[in-house]
Amino acid sequence: MKNFILIVLLLPMLGLGQAKKKKAAPKKATSEAHHGGMQGLPPEIERTLKIKLAVIQHFVSQPGDKGEELFWQTKGKLTFGIVNYTEEQNPKFKELFIAQYKTMYQEYILMLSQGDVKATNRFMQLLIKQELEYRNLLTPEQLKKYQEAFVTMEATNKSMYDSYLGLFFSDTLLAEYQKGFR
């Protein structure tokens, strides 16, 4: 199952598995709007921002409510494998991920339509906020597991690390994004 999730996350980056367009489909993440916000960024932020936008584009391009469903299920399954949510936490994280998708979807469309640095910064600040919201719901033990998983992935499996960065942040990357997108 984990391999399937990783493949799903990597498909948009390879240009494969594109679904039918949703309603008024947003511009591709590689549009001028997207690139306008990346000028002058440190290489690691630029690299991971492209990954994040490709993954988000994959969810946003799904028909109907399929993007929302795939988003919360993917985030839930990926992180459950690391932190092992309790029965009480499961509905809270599902609710969080659905709310995050709805907000992210609106801001993503706005960012693409406005096509400027300000909109990109606002969108990235939203992703940072969502990461912090997620971390705040974890117990101290779960947060430690989550943080250690990123350190391990970065050292031993760079492709898996990059796949997780499509939806989440390592501590190092979170600090860089917080500094770069104020």
mmCIF file of C-alpha atoms in Angstrom:
data_model
loop_
_atom_site.group_PDB
_atom_site.id
_atom_site.type_symbol
_atom_site.label_atom_id
_atom_site.label_comp_id
_atom_site.label_asym_id
_atom_site.label_seq_id
_atom_site.Cartn_x
_atom_site.Cartn_y
_atom_site.Cartn_z
ATOM 1 C CA MET A 1 0.000 0.000 0.000
ATOM 2 C CA LYS A 2 2.846 2.402 0.823
ATOM 3 C CA ASN A 3 4.351 1.825 -2.632
ATOM 4 C CA PHE A 4 0.983 2.636 -4.216
ATOM 5 C CA ILE A 5 0.773 5.903 -2.290
ATOM 6 C CA LEU A 6 4.315 6.834 -3.328
ATOM 7 C CA ILE A 7 3.504 6.059 -6.946
ATOM 8 C CA VAL A 8 0.370 8.213 -6.723
ATOM 9 C CA LEU A 9 2.458 11.054 -5.353
ATOM 10 C CA LEU A 10 5.103 10.704 -8.050
ATOM 11 C CA LEU A 11 2.749 10.398 -11.046
ATOM 12 C CA PRO A 12 2.037 14.120 -11.395
ATOM 13 C CA MET A 13 5.726 14.931 -11.214
ATOM 14 C CA LEU A 14 6.318 12.586 -14.141
ATOM 15 C CA GLY A 15 3.369 13.976 -16.078
ATOM 16 C CA LEU A 16 1.498 10.681 -15.869
ATOM 17 C CA GLY A 17 -1.885 9.778 -14.468
ATOM 18 C CA GLN A 18 -3.539 13.108 -15.168
ATOM 19 C CA ALA A 19 -7.249 12.927 -14.473
ATOM 20 C CA LYS A 20 -10.056 14.691 -16.299
ATOM 21 C CA LYS A 21 -10.235 18.398 -15.660
ATOM 22 C CA LYS A 22 -12.432 19.608 -12.804
ATOM 23 C CA LYS A 23 -14.989 22.352 -13.433
ATOM 24 C CA ALA A 24 -12.951 25.372 -14.516
ATOM 25 C CA ALA A 25 -9.590 23.656 -14.191
ATOM 26 C CA PRO A 26 -6.755 25.707 -12.726
ATOM 27 C CA LYS A 27 -3.619 26.481 -14.671
ATOM 28 C CA LYS A 28 -0.821 23.965 -14.378
ATOM 29 C CA ALA A 29 1.593 24.501 -11.512
ATOM 30 C CA THR A 30 4.312 25.241 -14.041
ATOM 31 C CA SER A 31 2.570 28.389 -15.263
ATOM 32 C CA GLU A 32 4.103 31.843 -15.168
ATOM 33 C CA ALA A 33 2.081 32.500 -12.040
ATOM 34 C CA HIS A 34 3.948 29.754 -10.271
ATOM 35 C CA HIS A 35 7.379 30.704 -11.567
ATOM 36 C CA GLY A 36 6.902 34.357 -10.737
ATOM 37 C CA GLY A 37 6.879 33.510 -7.040
ATOM 38 C CA MET A 38 10.025 31.373 -7.164
ATOM 39 C CA GLN A 39 12.610 33.846 -8.350
ATOM 40 C CA GLY A 40 15.491 34.249 -5.938
ATOM 41 C CA LEU A 41 14.542 31.331 -3.679
ATOM 42 C CA PRO A 42 17.204 29.045 -2.225
ATOM 43 C CA PRO A 43 17.641 25.929 -4.410
ATOM 44 C CA GLU A 44 16.165 23.497 -1.842
ATOM 45 C CA ILE A 45 13.037 25.615 -1.408
ATOM 46 C CA GLU A 46 12.642 25.977 -5.162
ATOM 47 C CA ARG A 47 13.111 22.221 -5.662
ATOM 48 C CA THR A 48 10.653 21.213 -2.946
ATOM 49 C CA LEU A 49 8.168 23.915 -3.901
ATOM 50 C CA LYS A 50 7.966 22.362 -7.367
ATOM 51 C CA ILE A 51 7.288 18.985 -5.738
ATOM 52 C CA LYS A 52 4.598 20.442 -3.463
ATOM 53 C CA LEU A 53 2.864 22.221 -6.330
ATOM 54 C CA ALA A 54 2.964 19.122 -8.551
ATOM 55 C CA VAL A 55 1.394 17.010 -5.803
ATOM 56 C CA ILE A 56 -1.229 19.661 -5.054
ATOM 57 C CA GLN A 57 -2.005 19.977 -8.764
ATOM 58 C CA HIS A 58 -2.641 16.234 -8.847
ATOM 59 C CA PHE A 59 -5.293 16.496 -6.118
ATOM 60 C CA VAL A 60 -6.856 19.703 -7.438
ATOM 61 C CA SER A 61 -7.196 18.277 -10.956
ATOM 62 C CA GLN A 62 -9.382 15.378 -9.791
ATOM 63 C CA PRO A 63 -13.057 15.430 -10.806
ATOM 64 C CA GLY A 64 -15.739 16.408 -8.298
ATOM 65 C CA ASP A 65 -14.858 15.719 -4.676
ATOM 66 C CA LYS A 66 -12.289 13.070 -5.591
ATOM 67 C CA GLY A 67 -9.358 15.435 -4.949
ATOM 68 C CA GLU A 68 -10.550 16.138 -1.417
ATOM 69 C CA GLU A 69 -11.033 12.445 -0.711
ATOM 70 C CA LEU A 70 -7.634 11.474 -2.126
ATOM 71 C CA PHE A 71 -5.960 14.320 -0.233
ATOM 72 C CA TRP A 72 -7.216 13.413 3.228
ATOM 73 C CA GLN A 73 -6.803 9.689 2.650
ATOM 74 C CA THR A 74 -3.247 10.082 1.387
ATOM 75 C CA LYS A 75 -2.195 12.428 4.181
ATOM 76 C CA GLY A 76 -3.859 10.166 6.726
ATOM 77 C CA LYS A 77 -2.309 6.944 5.449
ATOM 78 C CA LEU A 78 1.168 8.389 5.049
ATOM 79 C CA THR A 79 1.262 9.853 8.522
ATOM 80 C CA PHE A 80 -0.554 6.962 10.212
ATOM 81 C CA GLY A 81 2.306 4.743 9.068
ATOM 82 C CA ILE A 82 4.690 6.960 11.008
ATOM 83 C CA VAL A 83 2.815 8.058 14.120
ATOM 84 C CA ASN A 84 0.058 5.408 14.565
ATOM 85 C CA TYR A 85 -2.947 7.564 15.409
ATOM 86 C CA THR A 86 -5.221 6.491 18.225
ATOM 87 C CA GLU A 87 -8.901 5.738 17.616
ATOM 88 C CA GLU A 88 -9.759 9.095 19.190
ATOM 89 C CA GLN A 89 -7.353 10.933 16.882
ATOM 90 C CA ASN A 90 -8.517 9.395 13.587
ATOM 91 C CA PRO A 91 -11.669 11.533 13.160
ATOM 92 C CA LYS A 92 -9.797 14.674 14.243
ATOM 93 C CA PHE A 93 -7.114 14.190 11.606
ATOM 94 C CA LYS A 94 -9.670 13.356 8.920
ATOM 95 C CA GLU A 95 -11.554 16.545 9.775
ATOM 96 C CA LEU A 96 -8.310 18.546 9.775
ATOM 97 C CA PHE A 97 -7.155 17.192 6.412
ATOM 98 C CA ILE A 98 -10.542 17.848 4.768
ATOM 99 C CA ALA A 99 -10.608 21.420 6.108
ATOM 100 C CA GLN A 100 -7.013 21.906 4.961
ATOM 101 C CA TYR A 101 -7.866 20.707 1.467
ATOM 102 C CA LYS A 102 -10.823 23.055 1.136
ATOM 103 C CA THR A 103 -8.762 26.063 2.207
ATOM 104 C CA MET A 104 -5.747 24.987 0.175
ATOM 105 C CA TYR A 105 -7.880 24.452 -2.932
ATOM 106 C CA GLN A 106 -9.292 27.989 -2.794
ATOM 107 C CA GLU A 107 -5.893 29.574 -2.159
ATOM 108 C CA TYR A 108 -4.248 27.490 -4.871
ATOM 109 C CA ILE A 109 -6.770 28.631 -7.480
ATOM 110 C CA LEU A 110 -6.370 32.224 -6.286
ATOM 111 C CA MET A 111 -2.576 31.969 -6.475
ATOM 112 C CA LEU A 112 -2.704 30.699 -10.042
ATOM 113 C CA SER A 113 -5.227 33.312 -11.141
ATOM 114 C CA GLN A 114 -3.344 36.231 -9.573
ATOM 115 C CA GLY A 115 0.053 35.003 -10.702
ATOM 116 C CA ASP A 116 2.187 37.187 -8.474
ATOM 117 C CA VAL A 117 4.742 36.825 -5.696
ATOM 118 C CA LYS A 118 2.303 38.065 -3.055
ATOM 119 C CA ALA A 119 -0.212 35.319 -3.874
ATOM 120 C CA THR A 120 2.524 32.671 -3.881
ATOM 121 C CA ASN A 121 3.788 33.868 -0.504
ATOM 122 C CA ARG A 122 0.264 33.773 0.906
ATOM 123 C CA PHE A 123 -0.228 30.244 -0.400
ATOM 124 C CA MET A 124 3.062 29.044 1.051
ATOM 125 C CA GLN A 125 2.238 30.658 4.399
ATOM 126 C CA LEU A 126 -0.996 28.666 4.340
ATOM 127 C CA LEU A 127 0.902 25.401 3.791
ATOM 128 C CA ILE A 128 3.221 26.272 6.684
ATOM 129 C CA LYS A 129 0.228 27.041 8.895
ATOM 130 C CA GLN A 130 -1.374 23.738 7.951
ATOM 131 C CA GLU A 131 1.802 21.842 8.833
ATOM 132 C CA LEU A 132 1.895 23.526 12.237
ATOM 133 C CA GLU A 133 -1.798 22.719 12.810
ATOM 134 C CA TYR A 134 -1.078 19.082 12.076
ATOM 135 C CA ARG A 135 1.928 18.972 14.385
ATOM 136 C CA ASN A 136 -0.059 20.602 17.193
ATOM 137 C CA LEU A 137 -2.514 17.685 17.183
ATOM 138 C CA LEU A 138 0.249 15.112 17.648
ATOM 139 C CA THR A 139 1.302 13.908 21.074
ATOM 140 C CA PRO A 140 4.935 14.661 22.015
ATOM 141 C CA GLU A 141 5.829 11.017 21.281
ATOM 142 C CA GLN A 142 4.105 11.112 17.898
ATOM 143 C CA LEU A 143 5.792 14.385 16.985
ATOM 144 C CA LYS A 144 9.176 12.873 17.817
ATOM 145 C CA LYS A 145 8.432 9.835 15.591
ATOM 146 C CA TYR A 146 7.300 12.175 12.811
ATOM 147 C CA GLN A 147 10.442 14.301 13.033
ATOM 148 C CA GLU A 148 12.736 11.268 13.226
ATOM 149 C CA ALA A 149 11.061 9.699 10.192
ATOM 150 C CA PHE A 150 12.023 12.698 8.057
ATOM 151 C CA VAL A 151 15.623 12.597 9.277
ATOM 152 C CA THR A 152 15.805 8.879 8.477
ATOM 153 C CA MET A 153 14.161 9.244 5.056
ATOM 154 C CA GLU A 154 16.431 12.114 4.086
ATOM 155 C CA ALA A 155 19.513 10.069 4.989
ATOM 156 C CA THR A 156 18.443 6.700 3.578
ATOM 157 C CA ASN A 157 15.736 7.130 0.934
ATOM 158 C CA LYS A 158 15.774 10.475 -0.853
ATOM 159 C CA SER A 159 12.940 9.600 -3.249
ATOM 160 C CA MET A 160 10.619 8.660 -0.378
ATOM 161 C CA TYR A 161 11.709 11.807 1.454
ATOM 162 C CA ASP A 162 10.812 13.902 -1.587
ATOM 163 C CA SER A 163 7.435 12.159 -1.877
ATOM 164 C CA TYR A 164 6.576 13.002 1.724
ATOM 165 C CA LEU A 165 7.706 16.600 1.174
ATOM 166 C CA GLY A 166 4.930 16.898 -1.396
ATOM 167 C CA LEU A 167 2.480 17.078 1.523
ATOM 168 C CA PHE A 168 4.568 17.662 4.640
ATOM 169 C CA PHE A 169 7.670 19.432 5.933
ATOM 170 C CA SER A 170 10.796 18.187 7.647
ATOM 171 C CA ASP A 171 11.940 20.377 10.546
ATOM 172 C CA THR A 172 14.770 21.816 8.459
ATOM 173 C CA LEU A 173 12.564 22.555 5.485
ATOM 174 C CA LEU A 174 9.831 24.028 7.673
ATOM 175 C CA ALA A 175 12.352 26.461 9.173
ATOM 176 C CA GLU A 176 13.593 27.413 5.684
ATOM 177 C CA TYR A 177 10.057 28.002 4.409
ATOM 178 C CA GLN A 178 9.141 30.041 7.489
ATOM 179 C CA LYS A 179 12.180 32.219 6.853
ATOM 180 C CA GLY A 180 11.622 32.443 3.090
ATOM 181 C CA PHE A 181 7.852 33.051 3.086
ATOM 182 C CA ARG A 182 7.093 35.687 5.708
#
